[in-house]
Amino acid sequence: MTDPPAFSESSRSLDENAYQGLAGFRSALRRFLAFSEVAASAAGVTSQQYQAMLAIRVHPDRAIMIKELALQMLLQPNGAVQLVDRLVGAGLAERRQSSTDRRSVLVVMTDKGAALLERLAADHLQELSKHEPLLAESLRRLRSMERSGDAP
Amino acid sequence: MTDPPAFSESSRSLDENAYQGLAGFRSALRRFLAFSEVAASAAGVTSQQYQAMLAIRVHPDRAIMIKELALQMLLQPNGAVQLVDRLVGAGLAERRQSSTDRRSVLVVMTDKGAALLERLAADHLQELSKHEPLLAESLRRLRSMERSGDAP
DNA sequence: CCAATATATGTCATTCGATGACATATATAT
DNA sequence: ATATATATGTCATCGAATGACATATATTGG
């Protein structure tokens, strides 16, 4: 087998393969995220609300403080308040007073929310089986070209 | 009025690991995407604009029709028009008339855009090396359960 | 124990990008 | 040559996030 000159210019500019790999990875991500939006939308929620329900579901006691939900969802606390408002408004979650700190609120899912989450989670699991090969392949390609950026 | 079954019932009951896996994957995704927003923002653009430049960069001739950009970015054509407006406004891309079809517009990057993209791509490549293990691990965990529904 | 400060949640105005509805220019087909 | 399809563009509107601010409760230091 012939050795292709696959190395070269590693300190001057990014290899074409790096752009291809990054672009392919983001494309796969956009497609998966778009599926998530469509699946959630068909169930009457947003992808964000689905993700919030996932976060609640896997949190200890299946309950989460708004502050903690904000951390998980990478939102400001007041953004998490409004996200919970929407979940509650849709009948998917409810607020419970914390027994230990009366400032805080525990968000738990309703039965309706739990049922919706289960269906959406199953759909996502199934869909991921389609995207997983491309995502994994993209990650593998990118891993092989790790390099430092342009040092200032 | 009874609601028709809006979705498939992929499996009867999801394993706890399925929720953990899906939640972990989405969490890893949110963190990577948040990095992308911050990195792009530090460079004066949005993550969306960075992705658009990536799409242009890897397209044949490093030029792309707005229609095709819309397909790649999963936007409506008029949304892509406005995205290109913002890229052009920031001096990162420019419009060129197509030689074969006078309806269409070819979007190409300026030198400034190409330079910005290279820095951002290098940053993303480096950052991905941090996220890759968790993302790959999440995908591996999920792949093992999309088969029959559960197996610890 | 009280005052000062920190923390958790909540409200509201504003902002930003995507969409739908629609308009215009050009290409293609009958 | 006309009808229709395609590509781009404009504009009003919407939804969700943020910053500034408000209120309630907890915690800490004197």
Short mmCIF file of C-alpha atoms (C1' of nucleotides) in Angstrom, two decimals:
data_model
loop_
_atom_site.label_atom_id
_atom_site.label_comp_id
_atom_site.label_asym_id
_atom_site.label_seq_id
_atom_site.Cartn_x
_atom_site.Cartn_y
_atom_site.Cartn_z
CA MET A 1 0.00 0.00 0.00
CA THR A 2 1.11 3.46 -0.83
CA ASP A 3 1.48 6.00 1.91
CA PRO A 4 -0.60 9.01 1.04
CA PRO A 5 0.96 12.32 2.05
CA ALA A 6 -1.81 12.78 4.58
CA PHE A 7 0.15 14.94 7.00
CA SER A 8 1.86 18.06 5.69
CA GLU A 9 0.79 21.60 6.48
CA SER A 10 -0.41 20.89 10.00
CA SER A 11 0.89 24.14 11.41
CA ARG A 12 -0.22 26.58 8.73
CA SER A 13 -3.81 25.95 7.84
CA LEU A 14 -6.58 23.56 8.48
CA ASP A 15 -6.75 20.52 6.36
CA GLU A 16 -9.65 20.22 3.96
CA ASN A 17 -10.69 17.12 5.88
CA ALA A 18 -11.08 19.17 9.03
CA TYR A 19 -13.66 21.40 7.35
CA GLN A 20 -15.40 18.40 5.86
CA GLY A 21 -15.47 16.67 9.21
CA LEU A 22 -16.75 19.68 11.12
CA ALA A 23 -19.35 20.45 8.47
CA GLY A 24 -20.52 16.84 8.37
CA PHE A 25 -20.79 16.68 12.12
CA ARG A 26 -22.82 19.87 12.33
CA SER A 27 -25.02 18.69 9.50
CA ALA A 28 -25.73 15.43 11.31
CA LEU A 29 -26.46 17.40 14.46
CA ARG A 30 -28.87 19.73 12.67
CA ARG A 31 -30.72 16.79 11.21
CA PHE A 32 -31.05 15.03 14.52
CA LEU A 33 -32.16 18.22 16.26
CA ALA A 34 -34.66 18.89 13.49
CA PHE A 35 -36.11 15.43 13.98
CA SER A 36 -36.41 16.20 17.67
CA GLU A 37 -38.30 19.41 16.94
CA VAL A 38 -40.69 17.63 14.62
CA ALA A 39 -41.26 14.70 16.97
CA ALA A 40 -41.84 16.99 19.93
CA SER A 41 -44.07 19.26 17.90
CA ALA A 42 -46.20 16.31 16.82
CA ALA A 43 -46.68 15.58 20.51
CA GLY A 44 -47.66 19.18 21.19
CA VAL A 45 -44.46 20.28 22.92
CA THR A 46 -41.15 21.81 21.96
CA SER A 47 -37.83 20.00 21.89
CA GLN A 48 -36.81 22.18 24.81
CA GLN A 49 -39.76 20.99 26.84
CA TYR A 50 -38.92 17.39 25.98
CA GLN A 51 -35.36 17.95 27.16
CA ALA A 52 -36.59 19.55 30.37
CA MET A 53 -38.80 16.53 31.04
CA LEU A 54 -35.82 14.26 30.42
CA ALA A 55 -33.80 16.27 32.92
CA ILE A 56 -36.57 16.03 35.50
CA ARG A 57 -36.98 12.31 34.85
CA VAL A 58 -33.37 11.44 35.52
CA HIS A 59 -32.94 13.76 38.48
CA PRO A 60 -32.93 12.14 41.95
CA ASP A 61 -36.54 11.68 43.15
CA ARG A 62 -37.72 12.64 39.68
CA ALA A 63 -38.08 16.17 41.01
CA ILE A 64 -35.89 19.16 40.33
CA MET A 65 -35.49 22.67 41.65
CA ILE A 66 -35.90 25.45 39.13
CA LYS A 67 -32.37 26.61 39.85
CA GLU A 68 -31.03 23.15 39.06
CA LEU A 69 -33.17 22.86 35.95
CA ALA A 70 -31.66 26.13 34.79
CA LEU A 71 -28.17 24.69 35.28
CA GLN A 72 -29.04 21.53 33.39
CA MET A 73 -30.71 23.37 30.53
CA LEU A 74 -28.06 26.08 30.41
CA LEU A 75 -30.63 28.80 30.94
CA GLN A 76 -30.85 31.75 33.29
CA PRO A 77 -33.05 31.03 36.30
CA ASN A 78 -35.81 33.29 35.05
CA GLY A 79 -35.71 31.49 31.73
CA ALA A 80 -36.22 28.22 33.58
CA VAL A 81 -39.17 29.74 35.43
CA GLN A 82 -40.85 30.47 32.13
CA LEU A 83 -40.01 27.05 30.75
CA VAL A 84 -41.70 25.51 33.80
CA ASP A 85 -44.65 27.88 33.31
CA ARG A 86 -45.11 26.40 29.85
CA LEU A 87 -44.79 22.81 31.07
CA VAL A 88 -47.33 23.46 33.80
CA GLY A 89 -49.60 25.26 31.37
CA ALA A 90 -49.55 22.19 29.16
CA GLY A 91 -50.40 19.95 32.08
CA LEU A 92 -47.10 18.09 31.84
CA ALA A 93 -45.54 19.15 35.13
CA GLU A 94 -46.51 20.72 38.41
CA ARG A 95 -44.89 22.76 41.12
CA ARG A 96 -44.49 21.39 44.63
CA GLN A 97 -43.33 23.29 47.63
CA SER A 98 -39.99 22.09 48.93
CA SER A 99 -40.18 20.70 52.44
CA THR A 100 -36.75 22.00 53.38
CA ASP A 101 -36.58 25.45 51.79
CA ARG A 102 -39.68 27.49 51.33
CA ARG A 103 -38.04 29.67 48.73
CA SER A 104 -37.57 26.82 46.37
CA VAL A 105 -39.97 24.95 44.16
CA LEU A 106 -39.78 21.33 43.13
CA VAL A 107 -40.91 20.58 39.62
CA VAL A 108 -42.33 17.11 39.08
CA MET A 109 -43.99 15.56 36.06
CA THR A 110 -47.67 14.77 35.92
CA ASP A 111 -48.81 11.36 34.70
CA LYS A 112 -49.58 12.99 31.39
CA GLY A 113 -46.05 14.36 31.22
CA ALA A 114 -44.51 11.02 32.11
CA ALA A 115 -46.54 9.26 29.43
CA LEU A 116 -45.64 11.85 26.83
CA LEU A 117 -41.99 11.65 27.75
CA GLU A 118 -41.97 7.89 27.44
CA ARG A 119 -43.34 8.02 23.91
CA LEU A 120 -40.98 10.80 22.88
CA ALA A 121 -38.00 9.07 24.45
CA ALA A 122 -38.82 5.87 22.59
CA ASP A 123 -39.12 7.79 19.32
CA HIS A 124 -35.80 9.50 19.94
CA LEU A 125 -34.14 6.22 20.78
CA GLN A 126 -35.36 4.77 17.54
CA GLU A 127 -34.37 7.79 15.51
CA LEU A 128 -30.94 7.86 17.06
CA SER A 129 -30.31 4.46 15.58
CA LYS A 130 -30.48 6.14 12.19
CA HIS A 131 -28.21 9.03 13.11
CA GLU A 132 -25.78 7.18 15.31
CA PRO A 133 -23.61 5.76 12.51
CA LEU A 134 -23.09 9.16 10.88
CA LEU A 135 -22.55 10.92 14.19
CA ALA A 136 -20.14 8.29 15.43
CA GLU A 137 -18.31 8.30 12.11
CA SER A 138 -18.04 12.10 12.19
CA LEU A 139 -16.66 12.00 15.69
CA ARG A 140 -14.15 9.34 14.73
CA ARG A 141 -12.96 11.37 11.76
CA LEU A 142 -12.62 14.47 13.88
CA ARG A 143 -10.81 12.71 16.69
CA SER A 144 -8.04 11.75 14.32
CA MET A 145 -7.29 15.33 13.42
CA GLU A 146 -7.10 16.99 16.79
CA ARG A 147 -4.63 19.82 16.70
CA SER A 148 -4.06 23.04 18.54
CA GLY A 149 -5.58 26.15 17.10
CA ASP A 150 -3.57 29.13 16.03
CA ALA A 151 -1.68 30.15 19.09
CA PRO A 152 -1.82 33.92 19.70
CA MET B 1 -63.64 12.98 20.80
CA THR B 2 -60.98 10.42 21.18
CA ASP B 3 -57.52 11.33 20.16
CA PRO B 4 -56.12 9.08 17.50
CA PRO B 5 -52.78 7.55 18.39
CA ALA B 6 -50.42 10.25 17.26
CA PHE B 7 -47.28 8.21 17.40
CA SER B 8 -45.84 4.81 17.34
CA GLU B 9 -45.54 2.88 20.50
CA SER B 10 -42.00 1.69 20.01
CA SER B 11 -41.69 -0.26 23.20
CA ARG B 12 -43.81 -0.92 26.21
CA SER B 13 -41.69 0.45 28.94
CA LEU B 14 -38.36 2.15 28.74
CA ASP B 15 -35.49 1.10 30.85
CA GLU B 16 -34.10 3.59 33.31
CA ASN B 17 -30.83 3.42 31.39
CA ALA B 18 -32.58 4.62 28.29
CA TYR B 19 -33.65 7.82 30.02
CA GLN B 20 -30.19 8.26 31.50
CA GLY B 21 -28.59 7.73 28.13
CA LEU B 22 -30.89 10.09 26.28
CA ALA B 23 -30.56 12.74 28.98
CA GLY B 24 -26.79 12.41 29.04
CA PHE B 25 -26.57 12.68 25.29
CA ARG B 26 -28.73 15.78 25.16
CA SER B 27 -26.76 17.31 28.00
CA ALA B 28 -23.50 16.73 26.15
CA LEU B 29 -25.06 18.22 23.05
CA ARG B 30 -26.25 21.31 24.89
CA ARG B 31 -22.80 21.86 26.33
CA PHE B 32 -21.09 21.54 22.98
CA LEU B 33 -23.62 23.82 21.33
CA ALA B 34 -23.24 26.34 24.13
CA PHE B 35 -19.49 26.35 23.58
CA SER B 36 -20.13 26.98 19.91
CA GLU B 37 -22.35 29.96 20.71
CA VAL B 38 -19.75 31.43 23.02
CA ALA B 39 -16.86 30.85 20.63
CA ALA B 40 -18.77 32.32 17.72
CA SER B 41 -19.98 35.23 19.80
CA ALA B 42 -16.41 36.01 20.87
CA ALA B 43 -15.58 36.21 17.16
CA GLY B 44 -18.52 38.54 16.54
CA VAL B 45 -20.81 36.07 14.81
CA THR B 46 -23.51 33.60 15.76
CA SER B 47 -23.14 29.85 15.75
CA GLN B 48 -25.59 29.80 12.87
CA GLN B 49 -23.36 32.08 10.85
CA TYR B 50 -20.34 29.89 11.62
CA GLN B 51 -22.27 26.84 10.43
CA ALA B 52 -23.31 28.64 7.27
CA MET B 53 -19.68 29.52 6.54
CA LEU B 54 -18.73 25.88 7.09
CA ALA B 55 -21.41 24.83 4.63
CA ILE B 56 -20.14 27.32 2.05
CA ARG B 57 -16.54 26.26 2.64
CA VAL B 58 -17.15 22.59 1.94
CA HIS B 59 -19.50 23.13 -0.99
CA PRO B 60 -18.05 22.54 -4.48
CA ASP B 61 -16.26 25.69 -5.67
CA ARG B 62 -16.64 27.13 -2.17
CA ALA B 63 -19.77 28.83 -3.44
CA ILE B 64 -23.36 27.97 -2.72
CA MET B 65 -26.76 28.95 -3.98
CA ILE B 66 -29.13 30.39 -1.41
CA LYS B 67 -31.57 27.60 -2.12
CA GLU B 68 -28.90 25.02 -1.40
CA LEU B 69 -27.76 26.83 1.71
CA ALA B 70 -31.35 26.69 2.94
CA LEU B 71 -31.37 22.93 2.38
CA GLN B 72 -28.09 22.49 4.22
CA MET B 73 -29.10 24.70 7.12
CA LEU B 74 -32.63 23.30 7.28
CA LEU B 75 -34.13 26.74 6.81
CA GLN B 76 -36.82 28.10 4.54
CA PRO B 77 -35.34 29.88 1.51
CA ASN B 78 -36.34 33.29 2.82
CA GLY B 79 -34.67 32.48 6.11
CA ALA B 80 -31.48 31.69 4.20
CA VAL B 81 -31.76 35.02 2.39
CA GLN B 82 -31.75 36.83 5.70
CA LEU B 83 -28.90 34.70 7.02
CA VAL B 84 -26.87 35.69 3.96
CA ASP B 85 -27.89 39.33 4.51
CA ARG B 86 -26.31 39.15 7.95
CA LEU B 87 -23.15 37.46 6.66
CA VAL B 88 -22.80 40.08 3.95
CA GLY B 89 -23.56 42.85 6.44
CA ALA B 90 -20.71 41.59 8.61
CA GLY B 91 -18.36 41.54 5.64
CA LEU B 92 -17.91 37.78 5.83
CA ALA B 93 -19.54 36.79 2.55
CA GLU B 94 -20.65 38.33 -0.69
CA ARG B 95 -23.19 37.66 -3.38
CA ARG B 96 -22.16 36.81 -6.92
CA GLN B 97 -24.40 36.47 -9.91
CA SER B 98 -24.60 32.97 -11.25
CA SER B 99 -23.32 32.65 -14.79
CA THR B 100 -25.82 29.97 -15.71
CA ASP B 101 -29.04 31.09 -14.06
CA ARG B 102 -29.76 34.75 -13.56
CA ARG B 103 -32.35 34.04 -10.90
CA SER B 104 -29.85 32.51 -8.60
CA VAL B 105 -27.17 34.00 -6.41
CA LEU B 106 -23.89 32.42 -5.46
CA VAL B 107 -22.69 33.13 -1.96
CA VAL B 108 -18.95 33.10 -1.46
CA MET B 109 -16.84 33.98 1.54
CA THR B 110 -14.69 37.08 1.69
CA ASP B 111 -11.08 36.79 2.85
CA LYS B 112 -12.24 38.10 6.20
CA GLY B 113 -14.87 35.38 6.37
CA ALA B 114 -12.39 32.67 5.42
CA ALA B 115 -9.95 33.84 8.10
CA LEU B 116 -12.67 33.97 10.74
CA LEU B 117 -13.90 30.53 9.76
CA GLU B 118 -10.44 29.06 10.03
CA ARG B 119 -10.01 30.33 13.58
CA LEU B 120 -13.46 29.20 14.62
CA ALA B 121 -13.01 25.81 13.00
CA ALA B 122 -9.73 25.32 14.84
CA ASP B 123 -11.41 26.27 18.12
CA HIS B 124 -14.23 23.86 17.48
CA LEU B 125 -11.85 21.08 16.55
CA GLN B 126 -10.00 21.59 19.78
CA GLU B 127 -13.15 21.79 21.85
CA LEU B 128 -14.57 18.70 20.23
CA SER B 129 -11.63 16.75 21.52
CA LYS B 130 -13.00 17.47 24.99
CA HIS B 131 -16.57 16.52 24.16
CA GLU B 132 -15.84 13.63 21.87
CA PRO B 133 -15.33 11.01 24.59
CA LEU B 134 -18.63 11.81 26.31
CA LEU B 135 -20.53 12.10 23.07
CA ALA B 136 -19.08 8.89 21.70
CA GLU B 137 -19.73 7.12 24.98
CA SER B 138 -23.34 8.36 25.03
CA LEU B 139 -23.86 7.15 21.50
CA ARG B 140 -22.38 3.78 22.33
CA ARG B 141 -24.63 3.37 25.35
CA LEU B 142 -27.67 4.33 23.35
CA ARG B 143 -26.80 2.07 20.48
CA SER B 144 -26.73 -0.92 22.77
CA MET B 145 -30.30 -0.30 23.90
CA GLU B 146 -32.04 0.65 20.73
CA ARG B 147 -32.11 -3.03 19.86
CA SER B 148 -34.77 -4.68 21.93
CA GLY B 149 -35.61 -2.01 24.43
CA ASP B 150 -33.77 -3.08 27.53
CA ALA B 151 -30.80 -5.04 28.70
CA PRO B 152 -28.57 -3.90 31.55
"C1'" DC C 1 -31.68 38.34 68.06
"C1'" DC C 2 -31.47 41.71 64.45
"C1'" DA C 3 -29.61 43.70 60.51
"C1'" DA C 4 -27.33 42.83 56.30
"C1'" DT C 5 -26.73 39.99 52.59
"C1'" DA C 6 -27.37 35.92 49.71
"C1'" DT C 7 -30.44 32.87 47.37
"C1'" DA C 8 -34.74 31.15 44.79
"C1'" DT C 9 -38.42 32.31 42.22
"C1'" DG C 10 -41.14 35.38 39.60
"C1'" DT C 11 -42.53 39.57 36.30
"C1'" DC C 12 -41.95 42.37 32.43
"C1'" DA C 13 -40.05 44.82 28.38
"C1'" DT C 14 -37.02 44.04 24.82
"C1'" DT C 15 -34.46 41.57 21.39
"C1'" DC C 16 -33.38 38.31 17.77
"C1'" DG C 17 -33.97 34.99 14.32
"C1'" DA C 18 -37.43 31.96 11.98
"C1'" DT C 19 -41.75 31.62 9.66
"C1'" DG C 20 -45.84 32.56 6.54
"C1'" DA C 21 -47.72 35.44 3.19
"C1'" DC C 22 -46.64 37.70 -0.48
"C1'" DA C 23 -43.81 40.08 -4.49
"C1'" DT C 24 -40.54 40.09 -8.36
"C1'" DA C 25 -37.45 38.20 -11.79
"C1'" DT C 26 -36.10 34.52 -14.59
"C1'" DA C 27 -36.37 29.86 -16.47
"C1'" DT C 28 -38.86 25.97 -18.50
"C1'" DA C 29 -42.58 23.45 -20.64
"C1'" DT C 30 -46.74 22.90 -23.27
"C1'" DA D 1 -46.39 32.70 -26.27
"C1'" DT D 2 -48.46 31.68 -22.35
"C1'" DA D 3 -48.61 29.20 -18.17
"C1'" DT D 4 -46.19 27.42 -14.53
"C1'" DA D 5 -42.20 26.50 -11.72
"C1'" DT D 6 -38.17 28.23 -9.47
"C1'" DA D 7 -34.91 31.56 -6.91
"C1'" DT D 8 -34.56 35.36 -4.35
"C1'" DG D 9 -36.29 39.03 -1.67
"C1'" DT D 10 -39.53 41.95 1.71
"C1'" DC D 11 -42.29 42.45 5.63
"C1'" DA D 12 -45.25 41.59 9.72
"C1'" DT D 13 -45.46 38.58 13.38
"C1'" DC D 14 -44.28 35.09 16.84
"C1'" DG D 15 -41.86 32.49 20.37
"C1'" DA D 16 -38.35 32.02 23.60
"C1'" DA D 17 -34.23 34.00 25.83
"C1'" DT D 18 -32.22 37.82 28.30
"C1'" DG D 19 -31.48 41.87 31.56
"C1'" DA D 20 -33.42 44.66 34.93
"C1'" DC D 21 -35.98 44.46 38.60
"C1'" DA D 22 -39.24 42.67 42.53
"C1'" DT D 23 -40.54 39.58 46.38
"C1'" DA D 24 -40.00 35.93 49.70
"C1'" DT D 25 -37.13 33.20 52.44
"C1'" DA D 26 -32.58 31.74 54.35
"C1'" DT D 27 -28.17 32.55 56.35
"C1'" DT D 28 -24.58 34.97 58.53
"C1'" DG D 29 -22.05 38.24 61.54
"C1'" DG D 30 -22.11 41.41 65.29
#
